[in-house]
mmCIF file of C-alpha atoms in Angstrom:
data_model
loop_
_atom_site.group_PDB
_atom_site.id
_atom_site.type_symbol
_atom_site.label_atom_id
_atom_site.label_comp_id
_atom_site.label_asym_id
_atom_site.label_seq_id
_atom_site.Cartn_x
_atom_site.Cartn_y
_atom_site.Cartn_z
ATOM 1 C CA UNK A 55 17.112 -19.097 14.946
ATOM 2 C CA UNK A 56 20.486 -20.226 13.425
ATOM 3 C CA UNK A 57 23.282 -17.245 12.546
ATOM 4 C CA UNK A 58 22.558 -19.002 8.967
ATOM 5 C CA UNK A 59 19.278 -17.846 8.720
ATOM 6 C CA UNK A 60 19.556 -14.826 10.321
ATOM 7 C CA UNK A 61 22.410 -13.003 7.649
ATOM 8 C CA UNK A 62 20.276 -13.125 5.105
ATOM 9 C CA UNK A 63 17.781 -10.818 7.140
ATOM 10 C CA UNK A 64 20.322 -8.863 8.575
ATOM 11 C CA UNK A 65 21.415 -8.140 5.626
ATOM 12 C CA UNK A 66 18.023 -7.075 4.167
ATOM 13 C CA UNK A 67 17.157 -5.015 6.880
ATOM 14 C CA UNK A 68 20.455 -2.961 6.052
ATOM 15 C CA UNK A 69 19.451 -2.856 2.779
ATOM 16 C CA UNK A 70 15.900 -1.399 3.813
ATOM 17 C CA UNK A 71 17.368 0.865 6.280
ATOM 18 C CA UNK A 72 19.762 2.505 3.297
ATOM 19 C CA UNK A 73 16.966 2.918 1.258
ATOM 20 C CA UNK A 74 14.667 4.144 3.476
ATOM 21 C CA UNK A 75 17.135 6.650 4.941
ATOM 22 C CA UNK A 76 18.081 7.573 0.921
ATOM 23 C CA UNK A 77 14.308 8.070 0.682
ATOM 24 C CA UNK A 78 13.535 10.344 3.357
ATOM 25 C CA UNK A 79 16.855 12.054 2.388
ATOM 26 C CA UNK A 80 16.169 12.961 -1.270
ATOM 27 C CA UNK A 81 12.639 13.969 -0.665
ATOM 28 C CA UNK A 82 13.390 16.171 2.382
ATOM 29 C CA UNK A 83 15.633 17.887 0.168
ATOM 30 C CA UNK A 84 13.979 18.072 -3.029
ATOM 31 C CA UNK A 85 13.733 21.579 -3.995
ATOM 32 C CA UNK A 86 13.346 23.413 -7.508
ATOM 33 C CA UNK A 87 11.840 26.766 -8.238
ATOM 34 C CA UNK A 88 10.046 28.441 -11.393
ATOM 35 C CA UNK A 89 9.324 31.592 -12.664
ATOM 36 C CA UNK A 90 5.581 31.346 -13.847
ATOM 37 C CA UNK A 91 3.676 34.871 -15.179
ATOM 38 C CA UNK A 92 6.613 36.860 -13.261
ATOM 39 C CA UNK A 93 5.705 34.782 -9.646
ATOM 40 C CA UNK A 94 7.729 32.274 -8.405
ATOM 41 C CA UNK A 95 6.908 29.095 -8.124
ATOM 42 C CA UNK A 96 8.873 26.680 -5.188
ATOM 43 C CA UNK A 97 8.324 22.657 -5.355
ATOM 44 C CA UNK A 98 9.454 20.925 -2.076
ATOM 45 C CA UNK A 99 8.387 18.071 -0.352
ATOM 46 C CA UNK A 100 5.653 20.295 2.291
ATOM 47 C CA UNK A 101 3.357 21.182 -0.626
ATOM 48 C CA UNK A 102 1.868 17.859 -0.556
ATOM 49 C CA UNK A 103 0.359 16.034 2.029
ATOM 50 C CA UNK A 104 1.440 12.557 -0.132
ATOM 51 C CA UNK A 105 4.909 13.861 0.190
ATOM 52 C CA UNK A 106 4.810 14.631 4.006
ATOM 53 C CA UNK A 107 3.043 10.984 3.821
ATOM 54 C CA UNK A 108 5.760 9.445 2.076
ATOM 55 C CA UNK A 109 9.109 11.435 4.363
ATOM 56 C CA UNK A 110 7.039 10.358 7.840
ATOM 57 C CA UNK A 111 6.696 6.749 6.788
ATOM 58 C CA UNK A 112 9.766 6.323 5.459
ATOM 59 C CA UNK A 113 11.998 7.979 8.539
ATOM 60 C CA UNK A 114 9.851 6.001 11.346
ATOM 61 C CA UNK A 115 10.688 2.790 8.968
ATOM 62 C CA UNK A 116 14.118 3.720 9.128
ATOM 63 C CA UNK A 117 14.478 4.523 12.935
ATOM 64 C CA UNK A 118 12.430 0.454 13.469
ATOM 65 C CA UNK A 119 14.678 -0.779 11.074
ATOM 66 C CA UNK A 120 17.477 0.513 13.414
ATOM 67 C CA UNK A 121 16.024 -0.536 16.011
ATOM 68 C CA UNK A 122 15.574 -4.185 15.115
ATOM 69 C CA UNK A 123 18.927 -4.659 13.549
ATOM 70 C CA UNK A 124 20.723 -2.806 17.082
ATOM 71 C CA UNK A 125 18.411 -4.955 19.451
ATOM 72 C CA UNK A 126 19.147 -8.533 19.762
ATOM 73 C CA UNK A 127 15.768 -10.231 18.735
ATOM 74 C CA UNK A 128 15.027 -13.179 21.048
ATOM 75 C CA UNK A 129 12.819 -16.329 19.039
ATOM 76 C CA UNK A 130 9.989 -15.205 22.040
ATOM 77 C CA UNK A 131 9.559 -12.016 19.873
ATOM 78 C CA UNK A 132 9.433 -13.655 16.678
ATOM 79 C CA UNK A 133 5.866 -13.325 16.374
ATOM 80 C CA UNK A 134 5.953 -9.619 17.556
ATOM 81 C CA UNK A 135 8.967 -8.601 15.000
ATOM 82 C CA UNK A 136 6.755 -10.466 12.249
ATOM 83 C CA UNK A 137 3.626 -8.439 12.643
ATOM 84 C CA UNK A 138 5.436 -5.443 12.916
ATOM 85 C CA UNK A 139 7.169 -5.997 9.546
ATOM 86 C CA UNK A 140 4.245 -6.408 8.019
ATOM 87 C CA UNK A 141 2.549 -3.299 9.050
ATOM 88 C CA UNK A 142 5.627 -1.468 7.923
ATOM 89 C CA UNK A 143 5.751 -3.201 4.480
ATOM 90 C CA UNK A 144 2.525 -2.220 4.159
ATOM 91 C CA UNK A 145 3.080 1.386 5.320
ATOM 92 C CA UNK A 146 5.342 1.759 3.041
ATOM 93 C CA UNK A 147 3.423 0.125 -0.289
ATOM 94 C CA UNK A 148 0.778 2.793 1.100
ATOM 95 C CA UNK A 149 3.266 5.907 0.879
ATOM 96 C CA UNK A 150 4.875 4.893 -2.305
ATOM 97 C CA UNK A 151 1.381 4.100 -3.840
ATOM 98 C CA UNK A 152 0.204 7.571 -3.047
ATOM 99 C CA UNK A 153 3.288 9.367 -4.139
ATOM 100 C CA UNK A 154 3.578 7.456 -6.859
ATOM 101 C CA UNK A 155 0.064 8.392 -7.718
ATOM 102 C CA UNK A 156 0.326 12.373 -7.272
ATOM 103 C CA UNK A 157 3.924 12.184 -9.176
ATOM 104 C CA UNK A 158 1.781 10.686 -11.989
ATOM 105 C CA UNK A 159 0.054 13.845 -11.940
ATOM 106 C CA UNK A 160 2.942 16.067 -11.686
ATOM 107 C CA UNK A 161 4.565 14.288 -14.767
ATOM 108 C CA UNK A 162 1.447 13.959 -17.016
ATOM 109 C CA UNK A 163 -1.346 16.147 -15.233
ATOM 110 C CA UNK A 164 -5.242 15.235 -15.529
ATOM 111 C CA UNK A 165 -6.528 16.696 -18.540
ATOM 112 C CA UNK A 166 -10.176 15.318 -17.411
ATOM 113 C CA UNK A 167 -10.011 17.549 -14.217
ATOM 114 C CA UNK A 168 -7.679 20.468 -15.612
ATOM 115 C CA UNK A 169 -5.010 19.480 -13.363
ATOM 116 C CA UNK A 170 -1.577 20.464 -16.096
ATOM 117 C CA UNK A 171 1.666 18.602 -15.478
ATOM 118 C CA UNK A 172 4.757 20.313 -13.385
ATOM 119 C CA UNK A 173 7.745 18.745 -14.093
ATOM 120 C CA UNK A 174 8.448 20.729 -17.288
ATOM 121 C CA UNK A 175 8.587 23.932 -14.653
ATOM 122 C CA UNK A 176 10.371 21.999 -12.146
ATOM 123 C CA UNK A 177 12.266 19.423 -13.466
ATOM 124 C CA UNK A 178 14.698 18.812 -10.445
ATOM 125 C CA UNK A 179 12.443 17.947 -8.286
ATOM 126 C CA UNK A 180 10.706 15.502 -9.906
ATOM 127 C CA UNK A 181 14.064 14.266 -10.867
ATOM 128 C CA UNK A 182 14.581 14.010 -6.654
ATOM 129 C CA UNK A 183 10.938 12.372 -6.433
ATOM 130 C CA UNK A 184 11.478 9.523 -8.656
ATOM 131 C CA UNK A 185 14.675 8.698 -6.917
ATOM 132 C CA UNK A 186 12.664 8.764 -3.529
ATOM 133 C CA UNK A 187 10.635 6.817 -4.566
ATOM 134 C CA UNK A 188 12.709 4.068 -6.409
ATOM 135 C CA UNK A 189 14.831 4.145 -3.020
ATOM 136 C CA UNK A 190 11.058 3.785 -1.077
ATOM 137 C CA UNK A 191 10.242 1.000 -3.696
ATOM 138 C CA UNK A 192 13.225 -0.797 -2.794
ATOM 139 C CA UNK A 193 12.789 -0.648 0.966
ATOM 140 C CA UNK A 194 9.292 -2.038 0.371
ATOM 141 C CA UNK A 195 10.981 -5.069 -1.816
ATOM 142 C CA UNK A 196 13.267 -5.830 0.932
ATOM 143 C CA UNK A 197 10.922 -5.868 3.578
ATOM 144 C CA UNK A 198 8.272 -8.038 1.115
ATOM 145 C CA UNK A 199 11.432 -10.396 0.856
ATOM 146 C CA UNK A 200 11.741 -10.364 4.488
ATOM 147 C CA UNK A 201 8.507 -10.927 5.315
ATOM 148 C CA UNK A 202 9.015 -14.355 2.831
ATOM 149 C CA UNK A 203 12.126 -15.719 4.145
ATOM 150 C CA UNK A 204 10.102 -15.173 7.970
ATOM 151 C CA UNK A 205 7.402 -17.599 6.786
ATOM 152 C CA UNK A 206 9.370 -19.663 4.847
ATOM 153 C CA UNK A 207 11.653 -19.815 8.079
ATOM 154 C CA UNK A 208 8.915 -20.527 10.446
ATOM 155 C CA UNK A 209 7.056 -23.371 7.854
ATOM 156 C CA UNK A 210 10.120 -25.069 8.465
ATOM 157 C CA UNK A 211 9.996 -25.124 11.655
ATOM 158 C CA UNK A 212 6.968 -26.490 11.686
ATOM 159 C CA UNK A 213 7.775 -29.480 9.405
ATOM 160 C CA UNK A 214 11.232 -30.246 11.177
ATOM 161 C CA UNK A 215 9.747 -29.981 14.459
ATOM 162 C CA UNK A 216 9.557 -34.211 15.566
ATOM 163 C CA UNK B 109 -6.981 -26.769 10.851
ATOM 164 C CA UNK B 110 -10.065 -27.172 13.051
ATOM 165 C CA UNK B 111 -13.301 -25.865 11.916
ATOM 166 C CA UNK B 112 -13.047 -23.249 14.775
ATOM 167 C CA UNK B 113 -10.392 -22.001 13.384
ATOM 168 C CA UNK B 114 -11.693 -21.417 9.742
ATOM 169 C CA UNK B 115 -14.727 -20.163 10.443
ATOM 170 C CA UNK B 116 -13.493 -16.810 11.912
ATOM 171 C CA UNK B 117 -11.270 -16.834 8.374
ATOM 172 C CA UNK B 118 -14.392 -18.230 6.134
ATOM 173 C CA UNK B 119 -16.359 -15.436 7.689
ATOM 174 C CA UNK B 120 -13.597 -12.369 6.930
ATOM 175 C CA UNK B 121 -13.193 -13.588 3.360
ATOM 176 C CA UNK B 122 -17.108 -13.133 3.219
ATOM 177 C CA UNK B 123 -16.573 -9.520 4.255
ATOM 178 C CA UNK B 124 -13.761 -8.713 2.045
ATOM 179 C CA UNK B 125 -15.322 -10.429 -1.147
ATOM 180 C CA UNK B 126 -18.672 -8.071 -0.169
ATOM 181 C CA UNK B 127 -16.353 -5.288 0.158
ATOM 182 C CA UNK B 128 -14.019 -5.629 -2.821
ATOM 183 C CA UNK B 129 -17.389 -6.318 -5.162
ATOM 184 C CA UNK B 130 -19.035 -3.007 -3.921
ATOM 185 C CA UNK B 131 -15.667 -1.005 -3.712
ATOM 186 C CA UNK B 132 -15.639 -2.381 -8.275
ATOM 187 C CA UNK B 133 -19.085 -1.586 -8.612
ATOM 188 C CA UNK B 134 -19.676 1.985 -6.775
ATOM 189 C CA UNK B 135 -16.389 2.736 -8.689
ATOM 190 C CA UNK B 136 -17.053 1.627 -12.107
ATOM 191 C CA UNK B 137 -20.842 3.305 -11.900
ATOM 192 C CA UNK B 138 -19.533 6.203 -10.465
ATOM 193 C CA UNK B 139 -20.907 8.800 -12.788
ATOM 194 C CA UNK B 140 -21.391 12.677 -12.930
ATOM 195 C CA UNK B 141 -20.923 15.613 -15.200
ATOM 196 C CA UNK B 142 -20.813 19.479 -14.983
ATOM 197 C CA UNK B 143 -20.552 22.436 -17.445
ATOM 198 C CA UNK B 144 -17.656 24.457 -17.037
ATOM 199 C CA UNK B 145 -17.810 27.365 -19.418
ATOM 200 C CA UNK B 146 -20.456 25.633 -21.754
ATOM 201 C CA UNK B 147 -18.123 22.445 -22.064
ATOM 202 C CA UNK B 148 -19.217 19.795 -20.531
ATOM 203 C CA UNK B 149 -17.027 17.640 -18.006
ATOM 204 C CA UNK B 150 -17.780 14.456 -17.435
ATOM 205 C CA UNK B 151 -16.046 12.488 -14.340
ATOM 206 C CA UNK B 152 -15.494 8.887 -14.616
ATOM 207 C CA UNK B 153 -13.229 6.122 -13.137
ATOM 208 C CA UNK B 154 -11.602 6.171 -17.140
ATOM 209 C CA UNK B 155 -10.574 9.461 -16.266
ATOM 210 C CA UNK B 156 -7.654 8.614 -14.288
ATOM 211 C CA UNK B 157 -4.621 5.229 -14.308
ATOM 212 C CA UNK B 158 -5.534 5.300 -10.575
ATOM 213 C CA UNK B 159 -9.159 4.597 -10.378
ATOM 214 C CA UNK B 160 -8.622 2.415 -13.194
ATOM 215 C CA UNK B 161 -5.766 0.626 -11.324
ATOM 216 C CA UNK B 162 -8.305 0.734 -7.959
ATOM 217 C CA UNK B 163 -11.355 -0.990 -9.859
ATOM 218 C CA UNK B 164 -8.967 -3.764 -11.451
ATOM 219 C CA UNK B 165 -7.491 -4.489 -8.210
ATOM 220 C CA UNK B 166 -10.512 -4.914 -6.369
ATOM 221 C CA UNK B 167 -12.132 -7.103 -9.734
ATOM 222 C CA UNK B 168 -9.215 -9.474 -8.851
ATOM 223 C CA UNK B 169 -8.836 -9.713 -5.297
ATOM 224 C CA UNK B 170 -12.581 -10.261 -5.604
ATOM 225 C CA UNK B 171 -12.102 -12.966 -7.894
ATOM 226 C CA UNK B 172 -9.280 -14.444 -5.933
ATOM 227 C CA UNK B 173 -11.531 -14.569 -2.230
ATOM 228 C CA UNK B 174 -14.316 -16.076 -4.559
ATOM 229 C CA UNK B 175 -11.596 -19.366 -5.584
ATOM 230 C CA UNK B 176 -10.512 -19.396 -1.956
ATOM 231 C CA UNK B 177 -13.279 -19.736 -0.788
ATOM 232 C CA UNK B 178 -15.115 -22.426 -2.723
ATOM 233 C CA UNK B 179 -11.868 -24.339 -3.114
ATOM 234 C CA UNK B 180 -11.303 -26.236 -0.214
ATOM 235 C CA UNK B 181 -8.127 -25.248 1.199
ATOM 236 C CA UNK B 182 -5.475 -28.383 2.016
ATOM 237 C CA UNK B 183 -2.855 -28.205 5.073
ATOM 238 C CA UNK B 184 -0.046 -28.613 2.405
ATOM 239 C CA UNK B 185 -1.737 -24.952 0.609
ATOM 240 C CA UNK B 186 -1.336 -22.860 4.106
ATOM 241 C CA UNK B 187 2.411 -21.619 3.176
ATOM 242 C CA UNK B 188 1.194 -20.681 -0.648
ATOM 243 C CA UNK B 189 -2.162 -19.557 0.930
ATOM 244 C CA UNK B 190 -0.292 -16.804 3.040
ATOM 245 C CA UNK B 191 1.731 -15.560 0.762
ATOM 246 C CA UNK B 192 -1.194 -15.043 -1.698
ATOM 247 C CA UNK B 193 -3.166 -13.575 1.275
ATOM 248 C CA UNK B 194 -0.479 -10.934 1.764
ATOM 249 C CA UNK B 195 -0.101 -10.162 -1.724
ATOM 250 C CA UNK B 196 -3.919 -9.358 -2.431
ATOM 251 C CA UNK B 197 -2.927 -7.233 0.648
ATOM 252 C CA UNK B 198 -0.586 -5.529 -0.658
ATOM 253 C CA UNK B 199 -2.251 -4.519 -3.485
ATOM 254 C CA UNK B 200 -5.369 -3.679 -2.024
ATOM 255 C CA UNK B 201 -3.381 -0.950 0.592
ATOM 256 C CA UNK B 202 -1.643 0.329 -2.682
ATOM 257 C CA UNK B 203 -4.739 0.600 -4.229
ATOM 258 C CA UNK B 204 -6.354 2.874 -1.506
ATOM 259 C CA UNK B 205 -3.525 4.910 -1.248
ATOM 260 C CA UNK B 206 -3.111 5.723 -4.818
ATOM 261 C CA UNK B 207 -7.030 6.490 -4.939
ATOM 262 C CA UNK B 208 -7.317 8.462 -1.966
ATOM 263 C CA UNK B 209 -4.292 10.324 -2.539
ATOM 264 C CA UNK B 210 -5.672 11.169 -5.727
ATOM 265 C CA UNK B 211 -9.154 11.899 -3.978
ATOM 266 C CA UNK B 212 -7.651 14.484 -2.112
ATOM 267 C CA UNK B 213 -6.279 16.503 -4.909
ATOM 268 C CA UNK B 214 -9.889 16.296 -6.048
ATOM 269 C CA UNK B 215 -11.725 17.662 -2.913
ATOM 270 C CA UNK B 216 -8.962 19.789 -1.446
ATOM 271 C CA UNK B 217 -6.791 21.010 -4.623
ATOM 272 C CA UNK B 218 -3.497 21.937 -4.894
ATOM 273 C CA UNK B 219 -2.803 25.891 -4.392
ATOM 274 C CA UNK B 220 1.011 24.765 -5.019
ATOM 275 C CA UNK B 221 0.899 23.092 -8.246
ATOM 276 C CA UNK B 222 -2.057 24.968 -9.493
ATOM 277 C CA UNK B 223 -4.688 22.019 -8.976
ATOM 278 C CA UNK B 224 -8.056 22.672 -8.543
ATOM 279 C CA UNK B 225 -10.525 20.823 -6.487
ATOM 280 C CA UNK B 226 -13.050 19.371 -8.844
ATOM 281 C CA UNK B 227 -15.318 17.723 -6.335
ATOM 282 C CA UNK B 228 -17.682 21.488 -5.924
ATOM 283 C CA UNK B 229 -18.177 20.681 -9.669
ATOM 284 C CA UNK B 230 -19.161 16.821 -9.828
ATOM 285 C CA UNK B 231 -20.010 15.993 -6.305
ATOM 286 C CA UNK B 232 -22.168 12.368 -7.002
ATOM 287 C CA UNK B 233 -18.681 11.314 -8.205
ATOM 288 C CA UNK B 234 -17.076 12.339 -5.647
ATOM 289 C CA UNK B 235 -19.486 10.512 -3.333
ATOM 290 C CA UNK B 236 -19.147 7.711 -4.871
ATOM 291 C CA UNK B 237 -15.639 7.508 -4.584
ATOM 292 C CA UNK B 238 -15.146 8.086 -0.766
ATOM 293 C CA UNK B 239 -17.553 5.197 -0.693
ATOM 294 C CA UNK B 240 -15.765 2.744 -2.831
ATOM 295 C CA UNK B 241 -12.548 4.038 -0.633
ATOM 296 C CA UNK B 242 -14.247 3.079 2.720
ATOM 297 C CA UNK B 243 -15.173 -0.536 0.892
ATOM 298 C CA UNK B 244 -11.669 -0.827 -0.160
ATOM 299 C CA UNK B 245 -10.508 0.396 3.165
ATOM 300 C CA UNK B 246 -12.696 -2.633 4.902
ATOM 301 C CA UNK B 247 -11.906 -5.406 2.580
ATOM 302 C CA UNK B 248 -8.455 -4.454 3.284
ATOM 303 C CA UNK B 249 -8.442 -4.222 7.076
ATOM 304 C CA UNK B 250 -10.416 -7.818 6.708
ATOM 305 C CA UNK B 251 -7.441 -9.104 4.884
ATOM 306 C CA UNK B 252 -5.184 -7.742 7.119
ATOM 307 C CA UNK B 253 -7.014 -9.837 9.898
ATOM 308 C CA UNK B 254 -6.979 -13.076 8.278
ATOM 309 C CA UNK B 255 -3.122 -12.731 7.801
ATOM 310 C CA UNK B 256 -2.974 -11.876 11.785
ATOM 311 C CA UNK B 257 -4.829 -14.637 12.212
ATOM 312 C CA UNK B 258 -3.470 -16.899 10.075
ATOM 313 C CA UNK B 259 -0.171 -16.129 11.934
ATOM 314 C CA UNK B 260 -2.005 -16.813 15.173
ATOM 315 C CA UNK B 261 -2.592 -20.202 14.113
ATOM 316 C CA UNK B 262 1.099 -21.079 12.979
ATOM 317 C CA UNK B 263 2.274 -19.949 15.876
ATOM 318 C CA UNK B 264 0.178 -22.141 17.685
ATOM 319 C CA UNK B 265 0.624 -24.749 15.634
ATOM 320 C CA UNK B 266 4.473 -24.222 16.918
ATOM 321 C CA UNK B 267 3.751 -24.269 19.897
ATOM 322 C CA UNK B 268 1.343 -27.092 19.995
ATOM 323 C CA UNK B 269 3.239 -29.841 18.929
ATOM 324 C CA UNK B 270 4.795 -32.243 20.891
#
């Protein structure tokens, strides 16, 4: 592959490795506290399994992201490096999802299933999970866009090709 | 593409359109109530954004296998084809993850953030859900295979020509 059409890449992948580093980061250390009916009430990211979810993804994202940019990728592992992106874009649409999905919860609670909000008691870390996860959600943009400019990239290999 | 090649693909959109109609259907008839100090709580997929968000995005990735597969797919479509492929994808892992993250609060609770399990109390509903999660789960594991596949072939096609 030309040096051309391998910046742009490069230069997503650093992208995706700040945010997903960012991501792990904040949520690792995410931490409020409350005092509710004289006990005291601690938020961090081990309470949840979503959250443990969302820091694992994120750091083993961050350590292939490393990885691939440190490695030099031969066009023989082209179709290796493509599946692999996918299954970590999709990893990481999964762990944002299901944050995303619980902080929904925290913010607004269920009323249907009793389940009352959280982030009025503990507004700091909610504060720290939205910016996890706008930090995951741009990790997950990057590597959608990589995944694009791969298959765009190999198309035209296939129409250039005599 | 060769008809050997799109039946193994004709075949997996079969299984994800059966998968992604029962995943909409167990969901949206997923039904149960309980009395909980002589009120009585009724569980529904209304009840929460992320059902809601689960049963729309299985109503259109249904809808978009059904157009795939009784439009007949042109060469020059493959590179638009993909890219839809891995959207619906996309969408459909998000969708899972939201749901079952969700699900989880509901049979396990949350001792942290106060959350009760609720599945004791409407179990049929909560049945019905883990259900409509495994059809999810399938129709997205058959997408996932028809974008390895689909891969496969470009590849090939790469590697074929002259």
């Amino acid at each position: 592959m030309s040096l051309a059409k391998r910046v742009p890449i490069f230069l997503l992948r650093l992208l995706a490795l700040g945010a997903t580093v960012t991501a792990t980061v904040i949520m690792v250390t995410a931490h409020d506290s409350a005092q509710v009916l004289n006990m005291t009430f601690e938020a961090k990211y081990t309470n949840s399994p979503t959250s443990k979810y969302f820091v694992i993804i994120n750091a083993v994202a961050s350590g292939y992201t490393l990885i691939v940019i440190f490695c030099p990728s031969k066009i023989s592992l082209l179709r290796c490096l493509l599946v692999l992106d996918m299954i970590v874009t999709l990893l990481l649409d999964s762990s944002i999802s299901a944050n995303l999905a619980i902080g929904q919860v925290g913010k607004y609670g269920n009323a249907h299933a009793g389940w009352l909000p959280i982030c009025n008691q503990v507004p700091k870390f909610c504060d720290h999970v939205t910016e996890a996860l706008i930090a995951g959600f741009v990790a997950s943009l990057a590597y959608f866009v990589i995944l694009l400019y791969s298959f765009h990239n190999v198309f035209n290999l296939l129409t250039v090709k005599p």
